[in-house]
mmCIF file of C-alpha atoms in Angstrom:
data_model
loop_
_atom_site.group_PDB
_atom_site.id
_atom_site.type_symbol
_atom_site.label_atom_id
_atom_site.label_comp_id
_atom_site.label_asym_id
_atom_site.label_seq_id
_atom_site.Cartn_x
_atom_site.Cartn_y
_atom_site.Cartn_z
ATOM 1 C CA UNK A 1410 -29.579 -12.694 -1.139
ATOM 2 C CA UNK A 1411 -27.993 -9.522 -1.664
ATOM 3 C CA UNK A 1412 -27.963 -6.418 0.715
ATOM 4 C CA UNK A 1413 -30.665 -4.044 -0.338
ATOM 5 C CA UNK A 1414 -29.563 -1.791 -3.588
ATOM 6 C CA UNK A 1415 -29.364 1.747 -2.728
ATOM 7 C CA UNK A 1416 -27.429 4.666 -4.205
ATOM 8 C CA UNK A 1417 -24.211 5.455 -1.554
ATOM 9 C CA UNK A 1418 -24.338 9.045 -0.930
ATOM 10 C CA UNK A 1419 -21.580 11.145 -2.075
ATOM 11 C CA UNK A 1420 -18.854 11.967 0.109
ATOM 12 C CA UNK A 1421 -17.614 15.250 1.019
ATOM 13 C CA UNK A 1422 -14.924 16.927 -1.182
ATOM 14 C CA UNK A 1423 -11.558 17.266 1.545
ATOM 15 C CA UNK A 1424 -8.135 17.573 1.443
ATOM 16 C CA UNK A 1425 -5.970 15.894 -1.107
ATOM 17 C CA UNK A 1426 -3.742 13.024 -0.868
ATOM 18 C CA UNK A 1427 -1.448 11.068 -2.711
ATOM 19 C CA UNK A 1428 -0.363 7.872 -1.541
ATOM 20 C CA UNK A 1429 2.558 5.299 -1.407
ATOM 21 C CA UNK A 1430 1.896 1.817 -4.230
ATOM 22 C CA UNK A 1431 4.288 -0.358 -2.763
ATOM 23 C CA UNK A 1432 7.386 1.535 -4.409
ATOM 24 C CA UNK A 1433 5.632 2.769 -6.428
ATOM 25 C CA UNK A 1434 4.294 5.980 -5.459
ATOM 26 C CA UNK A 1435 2.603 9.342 -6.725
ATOM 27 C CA UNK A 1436 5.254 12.479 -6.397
ATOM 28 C CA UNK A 1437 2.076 14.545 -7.409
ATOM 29 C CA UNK A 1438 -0.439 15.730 -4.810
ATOM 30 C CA UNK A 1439 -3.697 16.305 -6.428
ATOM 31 C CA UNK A 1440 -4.977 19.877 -5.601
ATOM 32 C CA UNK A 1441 -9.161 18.894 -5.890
ATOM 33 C CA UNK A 1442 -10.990 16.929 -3.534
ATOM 34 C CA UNK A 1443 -9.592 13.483 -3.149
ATOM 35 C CA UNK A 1444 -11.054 10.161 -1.691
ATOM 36 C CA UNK A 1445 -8.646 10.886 0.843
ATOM 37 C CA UNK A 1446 -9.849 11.578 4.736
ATOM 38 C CA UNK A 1447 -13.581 11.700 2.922
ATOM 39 C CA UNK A 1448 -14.726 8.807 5.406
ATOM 40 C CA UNK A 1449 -12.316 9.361 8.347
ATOM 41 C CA UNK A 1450 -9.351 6.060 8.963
ATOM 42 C CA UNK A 1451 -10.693 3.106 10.224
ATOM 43 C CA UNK A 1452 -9.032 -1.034 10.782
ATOM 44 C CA UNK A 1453 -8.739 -3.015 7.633
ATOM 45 C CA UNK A 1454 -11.803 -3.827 6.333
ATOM 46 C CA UNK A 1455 -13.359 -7.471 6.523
ATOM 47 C CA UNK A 1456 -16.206 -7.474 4.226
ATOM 48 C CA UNK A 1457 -18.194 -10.576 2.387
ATOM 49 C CA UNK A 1458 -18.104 -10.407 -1.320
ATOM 50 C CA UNK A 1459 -20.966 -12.429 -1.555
ATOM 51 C CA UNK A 1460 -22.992 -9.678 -0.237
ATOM 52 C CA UNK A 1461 -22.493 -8.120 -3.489
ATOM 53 C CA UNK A 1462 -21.860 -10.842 -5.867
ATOM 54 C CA UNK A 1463 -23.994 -9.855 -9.338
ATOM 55 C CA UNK A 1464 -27.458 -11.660 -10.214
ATOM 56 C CA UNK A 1465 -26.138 -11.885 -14.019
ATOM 57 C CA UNK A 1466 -22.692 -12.657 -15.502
ATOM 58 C CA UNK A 1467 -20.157 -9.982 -15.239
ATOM 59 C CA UNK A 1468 -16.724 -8.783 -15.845
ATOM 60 C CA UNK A 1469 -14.865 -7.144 -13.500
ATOM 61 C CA UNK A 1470 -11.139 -6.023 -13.437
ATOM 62 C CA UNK A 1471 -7.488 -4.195 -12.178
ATOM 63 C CA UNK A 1472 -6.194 -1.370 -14.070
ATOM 64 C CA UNK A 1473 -2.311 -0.905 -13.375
ATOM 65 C CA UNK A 1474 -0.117 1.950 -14.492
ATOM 66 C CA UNK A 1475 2.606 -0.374 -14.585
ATOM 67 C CA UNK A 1476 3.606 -4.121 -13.380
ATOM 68 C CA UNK A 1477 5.755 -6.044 -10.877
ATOM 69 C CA UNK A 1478 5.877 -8.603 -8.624
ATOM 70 C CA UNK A 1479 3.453 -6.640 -6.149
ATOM 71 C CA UNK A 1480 0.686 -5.933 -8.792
ATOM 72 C CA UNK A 1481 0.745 -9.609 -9.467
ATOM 73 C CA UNK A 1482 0.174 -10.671 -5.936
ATOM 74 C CA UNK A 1483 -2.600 -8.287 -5.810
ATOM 75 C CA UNK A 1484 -3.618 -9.435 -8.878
ATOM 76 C CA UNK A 1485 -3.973 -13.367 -7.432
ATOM 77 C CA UNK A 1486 -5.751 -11.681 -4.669
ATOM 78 C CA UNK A 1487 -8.244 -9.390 -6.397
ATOM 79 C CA UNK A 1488 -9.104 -12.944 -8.630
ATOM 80 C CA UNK A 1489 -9.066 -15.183 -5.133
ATOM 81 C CA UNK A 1490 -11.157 -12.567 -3.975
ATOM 82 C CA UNK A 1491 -13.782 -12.748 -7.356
ATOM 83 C CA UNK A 1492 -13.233 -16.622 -7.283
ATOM 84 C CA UNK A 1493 -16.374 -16.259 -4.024
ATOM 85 C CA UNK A 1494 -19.054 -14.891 -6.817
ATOM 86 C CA UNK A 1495 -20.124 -17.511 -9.579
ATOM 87 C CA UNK A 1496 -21.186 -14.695 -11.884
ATOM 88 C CA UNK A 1497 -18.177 -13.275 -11.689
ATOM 89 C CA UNK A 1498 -17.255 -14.798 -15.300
ATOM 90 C CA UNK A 1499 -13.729 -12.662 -16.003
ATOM 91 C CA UNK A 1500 -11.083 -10.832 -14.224
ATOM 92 C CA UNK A 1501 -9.035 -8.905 -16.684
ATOM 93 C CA UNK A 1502 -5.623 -7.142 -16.038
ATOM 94 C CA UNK A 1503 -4.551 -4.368 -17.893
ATOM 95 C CA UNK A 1504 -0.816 -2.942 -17.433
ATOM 96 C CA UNK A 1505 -0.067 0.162 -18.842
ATOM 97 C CA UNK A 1506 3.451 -0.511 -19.081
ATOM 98 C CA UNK A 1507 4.326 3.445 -17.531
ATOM 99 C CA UNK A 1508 2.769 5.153 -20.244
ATOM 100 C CA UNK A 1509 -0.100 7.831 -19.466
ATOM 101 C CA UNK A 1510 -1.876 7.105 -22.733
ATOM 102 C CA UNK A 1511 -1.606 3.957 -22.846
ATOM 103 C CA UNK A 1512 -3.076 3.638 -18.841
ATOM 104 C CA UNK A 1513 -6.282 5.810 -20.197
ATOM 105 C CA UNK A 1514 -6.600 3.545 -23.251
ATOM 106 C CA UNK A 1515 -6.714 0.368 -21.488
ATOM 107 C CA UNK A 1516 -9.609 1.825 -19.500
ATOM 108 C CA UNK A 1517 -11.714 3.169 -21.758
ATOM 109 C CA UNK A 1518 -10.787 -0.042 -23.659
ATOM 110 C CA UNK A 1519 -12.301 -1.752 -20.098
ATOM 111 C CA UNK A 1520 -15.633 -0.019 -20.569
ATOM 112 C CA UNK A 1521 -15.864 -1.005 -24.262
ATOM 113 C CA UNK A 1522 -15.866 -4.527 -23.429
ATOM 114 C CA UNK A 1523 -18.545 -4.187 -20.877
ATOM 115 C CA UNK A 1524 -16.795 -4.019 -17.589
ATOM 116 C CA UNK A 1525 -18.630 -3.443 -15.313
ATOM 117 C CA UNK A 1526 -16.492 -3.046 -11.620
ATOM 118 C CA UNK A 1527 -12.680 -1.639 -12.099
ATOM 119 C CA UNK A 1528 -10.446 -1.286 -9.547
ATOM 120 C CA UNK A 1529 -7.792 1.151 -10.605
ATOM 121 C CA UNK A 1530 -4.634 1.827 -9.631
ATOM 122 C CA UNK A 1531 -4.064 5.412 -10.927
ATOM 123 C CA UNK A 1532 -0.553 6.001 -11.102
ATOM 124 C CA UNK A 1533 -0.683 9.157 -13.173
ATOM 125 C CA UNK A 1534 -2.847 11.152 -10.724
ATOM 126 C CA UNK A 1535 -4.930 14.028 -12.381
ATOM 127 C CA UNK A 1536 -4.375 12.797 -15.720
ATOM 128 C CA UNK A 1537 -6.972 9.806 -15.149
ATOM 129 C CA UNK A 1538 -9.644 11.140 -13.842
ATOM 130 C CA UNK A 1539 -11.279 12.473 -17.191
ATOM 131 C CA UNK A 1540 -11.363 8.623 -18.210
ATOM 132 C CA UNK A 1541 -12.138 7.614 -14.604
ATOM 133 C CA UNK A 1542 -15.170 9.969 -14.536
ATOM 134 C CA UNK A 1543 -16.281 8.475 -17.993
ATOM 135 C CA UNK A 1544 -16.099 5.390 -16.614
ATOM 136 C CA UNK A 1545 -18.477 6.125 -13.850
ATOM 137 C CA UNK A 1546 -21.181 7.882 -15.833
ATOM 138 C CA UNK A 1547 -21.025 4.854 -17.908
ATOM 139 C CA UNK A 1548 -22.280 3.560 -14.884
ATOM 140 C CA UNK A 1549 -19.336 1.227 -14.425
ATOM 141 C CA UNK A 1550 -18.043 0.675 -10.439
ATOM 142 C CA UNK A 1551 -14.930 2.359 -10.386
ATOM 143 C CA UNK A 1552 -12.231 2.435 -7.112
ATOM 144 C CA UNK A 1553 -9.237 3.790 -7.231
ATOM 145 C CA UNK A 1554 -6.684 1.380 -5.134
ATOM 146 C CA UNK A 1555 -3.480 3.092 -3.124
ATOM 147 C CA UNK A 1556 -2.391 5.482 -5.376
ATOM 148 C CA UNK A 1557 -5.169 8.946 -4.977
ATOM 149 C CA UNK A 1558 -5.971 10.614 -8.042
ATOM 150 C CA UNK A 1559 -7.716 13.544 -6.838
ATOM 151 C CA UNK A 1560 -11.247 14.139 -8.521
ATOM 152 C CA UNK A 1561 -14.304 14.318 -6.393
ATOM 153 C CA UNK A 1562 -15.469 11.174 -4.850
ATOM 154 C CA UNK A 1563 -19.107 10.755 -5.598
ATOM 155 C CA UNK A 1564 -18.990 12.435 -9.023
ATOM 156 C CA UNK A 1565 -15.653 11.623 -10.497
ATOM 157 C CA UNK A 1566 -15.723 8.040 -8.774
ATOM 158 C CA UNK A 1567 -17.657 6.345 -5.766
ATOM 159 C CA UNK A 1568 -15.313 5.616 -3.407
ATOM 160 C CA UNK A 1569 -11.417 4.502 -2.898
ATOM 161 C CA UNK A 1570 -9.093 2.286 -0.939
ATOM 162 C CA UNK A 1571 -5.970 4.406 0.588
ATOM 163 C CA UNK A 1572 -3.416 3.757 2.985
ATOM 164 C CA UNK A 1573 -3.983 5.954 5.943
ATOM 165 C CA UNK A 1574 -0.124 7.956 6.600
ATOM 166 C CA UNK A 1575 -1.208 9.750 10.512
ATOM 167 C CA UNK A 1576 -2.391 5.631 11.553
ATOM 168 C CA UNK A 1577 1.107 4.402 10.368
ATOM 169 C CA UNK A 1578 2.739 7.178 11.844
ATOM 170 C CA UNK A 1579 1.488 6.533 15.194
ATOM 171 C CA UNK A 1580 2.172 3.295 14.593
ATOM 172 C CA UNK A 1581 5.714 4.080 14.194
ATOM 173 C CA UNK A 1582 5.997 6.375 17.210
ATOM 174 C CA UNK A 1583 4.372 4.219 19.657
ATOM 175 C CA UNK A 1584 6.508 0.719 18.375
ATOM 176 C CA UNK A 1585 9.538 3.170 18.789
ATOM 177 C CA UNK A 1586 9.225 4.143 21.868
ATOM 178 C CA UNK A 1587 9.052 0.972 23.366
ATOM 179 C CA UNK A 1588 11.176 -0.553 21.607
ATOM 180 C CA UNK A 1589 14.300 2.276 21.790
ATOM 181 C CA UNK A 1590 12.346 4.449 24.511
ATOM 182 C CA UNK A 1591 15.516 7.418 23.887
ATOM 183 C CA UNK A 1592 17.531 8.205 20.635
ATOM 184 C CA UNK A 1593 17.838 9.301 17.547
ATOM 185 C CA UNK A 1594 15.829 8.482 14.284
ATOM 186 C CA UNK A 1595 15.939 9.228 10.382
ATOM 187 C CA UNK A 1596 13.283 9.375 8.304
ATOM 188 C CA UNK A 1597 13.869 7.573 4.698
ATOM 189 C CA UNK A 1598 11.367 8.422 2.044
ATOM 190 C CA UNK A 1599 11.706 7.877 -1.799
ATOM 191 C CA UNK A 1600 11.791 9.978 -4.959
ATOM 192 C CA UNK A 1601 12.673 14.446 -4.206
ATOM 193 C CA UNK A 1602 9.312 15.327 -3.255
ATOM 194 C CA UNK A 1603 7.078 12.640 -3.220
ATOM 195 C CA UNK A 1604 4.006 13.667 -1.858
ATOM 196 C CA UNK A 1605 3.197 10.189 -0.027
ATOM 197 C CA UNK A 1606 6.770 10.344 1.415
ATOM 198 C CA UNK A 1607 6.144 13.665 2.810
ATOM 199 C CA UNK A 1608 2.391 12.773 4.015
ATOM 200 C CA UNK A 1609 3.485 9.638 5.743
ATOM 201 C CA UNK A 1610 6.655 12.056 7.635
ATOM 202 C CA UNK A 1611 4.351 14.179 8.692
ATOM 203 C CA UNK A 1612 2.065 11.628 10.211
ATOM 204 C CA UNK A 1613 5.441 10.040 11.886
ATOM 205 C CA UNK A 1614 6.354 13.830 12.948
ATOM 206 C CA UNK A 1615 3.200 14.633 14.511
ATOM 207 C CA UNK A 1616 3.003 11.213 16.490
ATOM 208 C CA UNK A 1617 6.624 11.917 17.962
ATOM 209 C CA UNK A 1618 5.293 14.903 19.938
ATOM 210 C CA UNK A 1619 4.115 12.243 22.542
ATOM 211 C CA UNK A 1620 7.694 11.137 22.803
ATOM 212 C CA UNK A 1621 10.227 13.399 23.474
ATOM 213 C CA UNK A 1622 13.326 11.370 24.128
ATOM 214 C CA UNK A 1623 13.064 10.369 20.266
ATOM 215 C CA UNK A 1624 14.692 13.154 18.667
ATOM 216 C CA UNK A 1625 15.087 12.982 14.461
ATOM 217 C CA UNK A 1626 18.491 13.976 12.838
ATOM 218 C CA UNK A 1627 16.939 15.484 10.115
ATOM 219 C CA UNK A 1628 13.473 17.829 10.231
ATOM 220 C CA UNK A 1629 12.412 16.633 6.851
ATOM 221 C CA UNK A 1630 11.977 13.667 4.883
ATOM 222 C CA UNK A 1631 15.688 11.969 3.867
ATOM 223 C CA UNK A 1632 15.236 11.008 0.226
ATOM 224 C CA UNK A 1633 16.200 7.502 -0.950
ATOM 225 C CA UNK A 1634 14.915 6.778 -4.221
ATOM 226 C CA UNK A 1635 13.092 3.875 -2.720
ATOM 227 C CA UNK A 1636 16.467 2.221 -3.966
ATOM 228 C CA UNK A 1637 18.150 -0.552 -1.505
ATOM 229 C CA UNK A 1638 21.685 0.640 -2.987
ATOM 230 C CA UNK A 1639 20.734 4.485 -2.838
ATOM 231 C CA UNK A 1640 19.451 3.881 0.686
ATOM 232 C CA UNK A 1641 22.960 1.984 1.627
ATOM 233 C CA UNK A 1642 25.095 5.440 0.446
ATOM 234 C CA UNK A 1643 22.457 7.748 1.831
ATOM 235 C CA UNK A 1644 22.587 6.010 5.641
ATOM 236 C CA UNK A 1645 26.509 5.662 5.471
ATOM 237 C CA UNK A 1646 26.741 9.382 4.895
ATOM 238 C CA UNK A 1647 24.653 9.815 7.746
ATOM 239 C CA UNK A 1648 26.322 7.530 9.937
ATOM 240 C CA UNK A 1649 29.466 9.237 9.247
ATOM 241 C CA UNK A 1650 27.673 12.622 10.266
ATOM 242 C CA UNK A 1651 26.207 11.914 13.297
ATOM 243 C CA UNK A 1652 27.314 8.246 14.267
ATOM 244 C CA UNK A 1653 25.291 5.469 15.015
ATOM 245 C CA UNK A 1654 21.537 6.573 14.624
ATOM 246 C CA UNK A 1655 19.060 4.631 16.921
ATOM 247 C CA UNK A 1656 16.238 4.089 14.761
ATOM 248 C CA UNK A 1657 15.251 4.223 11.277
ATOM 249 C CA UNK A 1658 11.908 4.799 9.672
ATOM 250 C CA UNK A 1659 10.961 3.858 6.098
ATOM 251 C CA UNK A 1660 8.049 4.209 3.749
ATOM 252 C CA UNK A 1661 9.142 1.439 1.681
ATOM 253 C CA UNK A 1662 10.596 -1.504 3.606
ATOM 254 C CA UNK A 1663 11.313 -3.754 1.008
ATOM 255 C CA UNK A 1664 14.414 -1.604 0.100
ATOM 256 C CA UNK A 1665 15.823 -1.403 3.620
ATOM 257 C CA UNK A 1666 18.303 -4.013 3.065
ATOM 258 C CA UNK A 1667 20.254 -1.335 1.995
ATOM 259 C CA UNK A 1668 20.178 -0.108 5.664
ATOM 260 C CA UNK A 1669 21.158 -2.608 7.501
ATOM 261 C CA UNK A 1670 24.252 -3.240 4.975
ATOM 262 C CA UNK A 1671 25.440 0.355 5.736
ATOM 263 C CA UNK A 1672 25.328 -0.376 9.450
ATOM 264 C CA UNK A 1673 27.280 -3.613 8.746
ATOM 265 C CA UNK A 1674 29.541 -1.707 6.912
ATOM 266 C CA UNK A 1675 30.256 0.686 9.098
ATOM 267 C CA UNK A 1676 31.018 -1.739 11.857
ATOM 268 C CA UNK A 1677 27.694 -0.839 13.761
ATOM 269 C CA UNK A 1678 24.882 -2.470 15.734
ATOM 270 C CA UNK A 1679 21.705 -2.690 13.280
ATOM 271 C CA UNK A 1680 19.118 0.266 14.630
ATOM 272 C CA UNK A 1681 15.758 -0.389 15.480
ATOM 273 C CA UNK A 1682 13.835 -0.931 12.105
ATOM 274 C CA UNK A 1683 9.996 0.130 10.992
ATOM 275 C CA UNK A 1684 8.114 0.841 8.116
ATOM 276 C CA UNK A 1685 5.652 -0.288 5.713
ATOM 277 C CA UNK A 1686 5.690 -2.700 2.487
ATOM 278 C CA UNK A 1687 7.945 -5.365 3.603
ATOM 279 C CA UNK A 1688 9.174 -8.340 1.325
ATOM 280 C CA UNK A 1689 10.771 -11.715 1.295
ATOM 281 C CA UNK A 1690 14.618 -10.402 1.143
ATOM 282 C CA UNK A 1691 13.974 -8.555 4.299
ATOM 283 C CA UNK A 1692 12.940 -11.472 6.168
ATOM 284 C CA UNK A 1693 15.957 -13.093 5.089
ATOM 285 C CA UNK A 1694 17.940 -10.638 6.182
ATOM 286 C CA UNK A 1695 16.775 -10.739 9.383
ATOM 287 C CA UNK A 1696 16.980 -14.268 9.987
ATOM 288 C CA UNK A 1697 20.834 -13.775 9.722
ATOM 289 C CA UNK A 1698 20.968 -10.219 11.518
ATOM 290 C CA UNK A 1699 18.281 -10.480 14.248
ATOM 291 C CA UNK A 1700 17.416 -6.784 14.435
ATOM 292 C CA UNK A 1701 14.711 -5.117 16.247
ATOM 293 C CA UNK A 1702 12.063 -4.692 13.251
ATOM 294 C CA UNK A 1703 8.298 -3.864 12.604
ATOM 295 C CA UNK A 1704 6.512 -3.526 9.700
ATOM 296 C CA UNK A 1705 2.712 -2.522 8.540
ATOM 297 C CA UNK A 1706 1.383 -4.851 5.405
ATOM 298 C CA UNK A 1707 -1.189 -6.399 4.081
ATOM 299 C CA UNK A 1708 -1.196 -4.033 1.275
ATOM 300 C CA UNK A 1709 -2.247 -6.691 -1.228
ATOM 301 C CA UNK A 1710 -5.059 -7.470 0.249
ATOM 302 C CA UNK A 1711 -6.737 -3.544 -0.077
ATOM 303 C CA UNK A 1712 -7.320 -5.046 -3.890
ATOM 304 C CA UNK A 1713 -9.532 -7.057 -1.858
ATOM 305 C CA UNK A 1714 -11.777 -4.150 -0.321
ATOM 306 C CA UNK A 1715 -11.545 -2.131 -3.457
ATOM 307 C CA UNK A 1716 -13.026 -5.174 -5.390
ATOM 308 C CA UNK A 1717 -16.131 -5.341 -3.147
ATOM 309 C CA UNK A 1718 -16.604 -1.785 -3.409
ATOM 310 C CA UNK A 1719 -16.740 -1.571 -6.997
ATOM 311 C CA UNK A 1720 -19.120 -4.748 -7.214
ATOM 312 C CA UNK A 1721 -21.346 -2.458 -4.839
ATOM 313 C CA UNK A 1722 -21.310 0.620 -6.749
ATOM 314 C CA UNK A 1723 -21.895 -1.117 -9.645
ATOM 315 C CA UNK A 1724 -25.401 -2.090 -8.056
ATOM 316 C CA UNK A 1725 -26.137 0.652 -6.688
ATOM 317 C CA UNK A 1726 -25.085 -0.614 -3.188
ATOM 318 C CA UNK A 1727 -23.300 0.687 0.060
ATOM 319 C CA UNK A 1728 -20.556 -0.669 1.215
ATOM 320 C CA UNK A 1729 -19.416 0.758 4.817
ATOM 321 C CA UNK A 1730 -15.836 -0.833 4.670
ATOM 322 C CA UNK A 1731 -13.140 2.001 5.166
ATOM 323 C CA UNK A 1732 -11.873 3.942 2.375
ATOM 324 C CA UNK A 1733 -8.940 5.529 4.628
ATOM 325 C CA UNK A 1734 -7.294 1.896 5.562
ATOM 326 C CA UNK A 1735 -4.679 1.399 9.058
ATOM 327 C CA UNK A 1736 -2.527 -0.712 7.766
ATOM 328 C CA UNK A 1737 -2.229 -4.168 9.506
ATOM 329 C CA UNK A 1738 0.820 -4.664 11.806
ATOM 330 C CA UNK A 1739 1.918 -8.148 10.275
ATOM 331 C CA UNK A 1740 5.513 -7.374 11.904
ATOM 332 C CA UNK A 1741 6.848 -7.000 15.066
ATOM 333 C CA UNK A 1742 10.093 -8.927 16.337
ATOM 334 C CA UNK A 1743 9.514 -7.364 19.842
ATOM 335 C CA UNK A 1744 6.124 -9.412 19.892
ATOM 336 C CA UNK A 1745 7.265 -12.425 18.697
ATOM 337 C CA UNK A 1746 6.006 -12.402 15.470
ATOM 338 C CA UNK A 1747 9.045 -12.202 13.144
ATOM 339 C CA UNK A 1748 9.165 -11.785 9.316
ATOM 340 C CA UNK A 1749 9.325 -14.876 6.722
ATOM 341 C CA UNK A 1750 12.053 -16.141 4.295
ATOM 342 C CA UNK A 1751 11.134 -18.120 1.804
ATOM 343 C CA UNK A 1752 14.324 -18.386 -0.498
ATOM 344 C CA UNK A 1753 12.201 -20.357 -3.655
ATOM 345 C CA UNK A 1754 10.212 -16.805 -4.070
ATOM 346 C CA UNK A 1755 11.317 -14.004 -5.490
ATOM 347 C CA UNK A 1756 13.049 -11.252 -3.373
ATOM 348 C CA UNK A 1757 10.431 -8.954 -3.377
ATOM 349 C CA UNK A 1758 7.486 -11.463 -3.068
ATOM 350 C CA UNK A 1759 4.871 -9.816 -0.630
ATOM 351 C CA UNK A 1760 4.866 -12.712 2.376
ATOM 352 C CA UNK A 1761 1.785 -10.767 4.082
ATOM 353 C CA UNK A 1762 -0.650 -11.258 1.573
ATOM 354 C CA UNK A 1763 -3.835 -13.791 2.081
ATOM 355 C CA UNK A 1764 -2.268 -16.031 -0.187
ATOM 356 C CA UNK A 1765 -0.467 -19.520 0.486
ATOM 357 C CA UNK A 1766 2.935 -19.741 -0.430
ATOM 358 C CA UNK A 1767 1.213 -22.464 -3.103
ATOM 359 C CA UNK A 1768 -0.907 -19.389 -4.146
ATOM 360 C CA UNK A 1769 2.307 -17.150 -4.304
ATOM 361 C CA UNK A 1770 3.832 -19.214 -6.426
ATOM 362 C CA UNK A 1771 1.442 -19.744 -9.161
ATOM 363 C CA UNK A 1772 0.371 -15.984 -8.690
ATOM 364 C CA UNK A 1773 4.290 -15.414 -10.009
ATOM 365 C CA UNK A 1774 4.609 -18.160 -12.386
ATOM 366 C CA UNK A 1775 6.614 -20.651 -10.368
ATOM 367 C CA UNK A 1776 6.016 -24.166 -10.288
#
């Protein structure tokens, strides 16, 4: 049996937020209410789909802006995920292919077909949520995944699945500490001003006040491009201006390769190592350079949470998993648990997700 169907209330209207995709983020902060902080941060949610699996046949799907390796994983795991509910009888994927109109066409193409729970992953901010508030007074189940597109949660859509930048930043801090205890750090971030590079600094910048003896070279974010080649030029120039720095922070792991080969370059131990987003090259980097490293995942799994919670609103249903997510420490050298290499998947193949590297495979056409 399904949980009792009620109406969620809707959340209060707060501050905005715009949020790292996995290298692919928003450099637009929406200026509205946002699903962001609306239901405070809380540890990765663990639901049951079955709790909300339909009573009749439906169609549910995931609405990308654009596609890559990391939308397909999340893909495999949104569809693992719907695999649990025998009325689930489709899980379509639309990609966008980068183009605005094109993103709002494949949704309201979505609704047309008689889709009934969406998760979205809103990559052109504002400029969705007219479509994204059809959507939901169509009476489809609508969650933005990741990437915040503003709106008002409870009118505009029901609820959302966002990374949560003051967790990982204490993350950060704390790991740091321990792990260098006194030094200096840099801050790496992506694209000149991208709001979820500058949210997840500040989280990291407010968490350092516990730590003194960590001192950053730079006040402000130290922009990258989320590029492992940009990040390689960027670090030697800063190596050459204040010598070997003790620790580096990124929002975007997958591209810190490029760190590690400017330290190497420059004839320098590897620095202490944290971020978020990790893939397979960095664990093959490591297993030849051995360098303190910790990393917060698991982001292909939120496609999970944001599946369930469309399935609920859909019915009419709560569902109390968080909408503010802590990202899972999957991570941590220090602790023993070091990162994977598997050389027969692609680079940046996410090696945190809930999939088997069978799963992986298949999930990225490989045989």
């Amino acid at each position: 049996m399904n949980k009792e169907r009620k109406a969620a209330p809707a959340a209060v209207c707060l501050t905005a937020l715009a949020l790292l995709a996995s290298g692919c983020a928003s450099t637009t902060a929406s200026t509205d209410g946002s699903a962001a902080l609306q239901t405070g941060s809380s540890d990765y949610g663990a639901g049951d789909i079955t709790d909300y699996c339909p009573d009749e046949p439906t169609k549910v799907a995931y609405a990308k802006g654009s596609n890559n390796t990391w939308a397909q994983i999340t893909l495999a795991e949104i569809k693992d995920e719907a695999s649990k509910c025998e009325t689930i009888t489709d899980v379509i994927f639309t990609d966008a292919q980068g183009n605005q109109q094109q993103a709002v066409s494949d949704l309201n193409g979505l609704v047309a077909q008689g889709v009934k729970a969406i998760v979205i992953q809103p990559e052109f901010g504002r400029a969705q949520i007219p479509s994204i508030a059809a959507a939901t007074q169509a009476g489809v189940g609508i969650v933005p995944l990741i990437s915040d597109p503003g709106g008002i949660v409870g009118t505009d859509y029901p609820d959302a699945v966002l990374e949560d930048p003051n967790a990982a930043g204490a993350e950060w801090a704390k790991w740091l500490d321990a792990t260098v205890g006194k030094g200096t750090v840099a801050f790496l971030g992506g694209t000149p001003g991208a709001a979820s590079s500058s949210l997840f600094f500040e989280g990291f910048k407010k968490a350092l006040k516990k730590y003194p003896d960590l001192e950053l070279v730079s006040d402000s974010v130290i922009d990258t491009n989320w590029d492992a080649g940009q990040k390689k030029r960027v670090v030697s120039g800063l190596l050459a201006q204040h010598g070997r720095i003790d620790a580096l922070v990124s929002d975007y792991s997958l591209t810190d390769t490029g760190v590690i080969d400017a330290y190497n370059a420059a004839g320098l131990e590897p620095p202490a190592l944290t971020g978020l987003a990790s893939g397979n090259a960095n664990g093959c980097q490591w297993e030849k350079e051995n360098f303190p490293y910790m990393t917060l995942d698991e982001t292909t799994t939120f496609g999970r949470i944001a599946l369930r919670k469309a399935l609920a609103a859909a019915q009419g249903m709560e569902n109390d998993e968080p909408s503010m997510v802590k990202m899972p420490k999957a991570i941590d050298t220090e602790a023993g648990t070091n990162p994977k290499c598997l050389p027969d998947l692609p680079p940046d193949a996410d090696l945190t997700s809930k999939l088997s590297p069978e799963q992986l495979k298949s999930a990225l056409g490989q045989r």
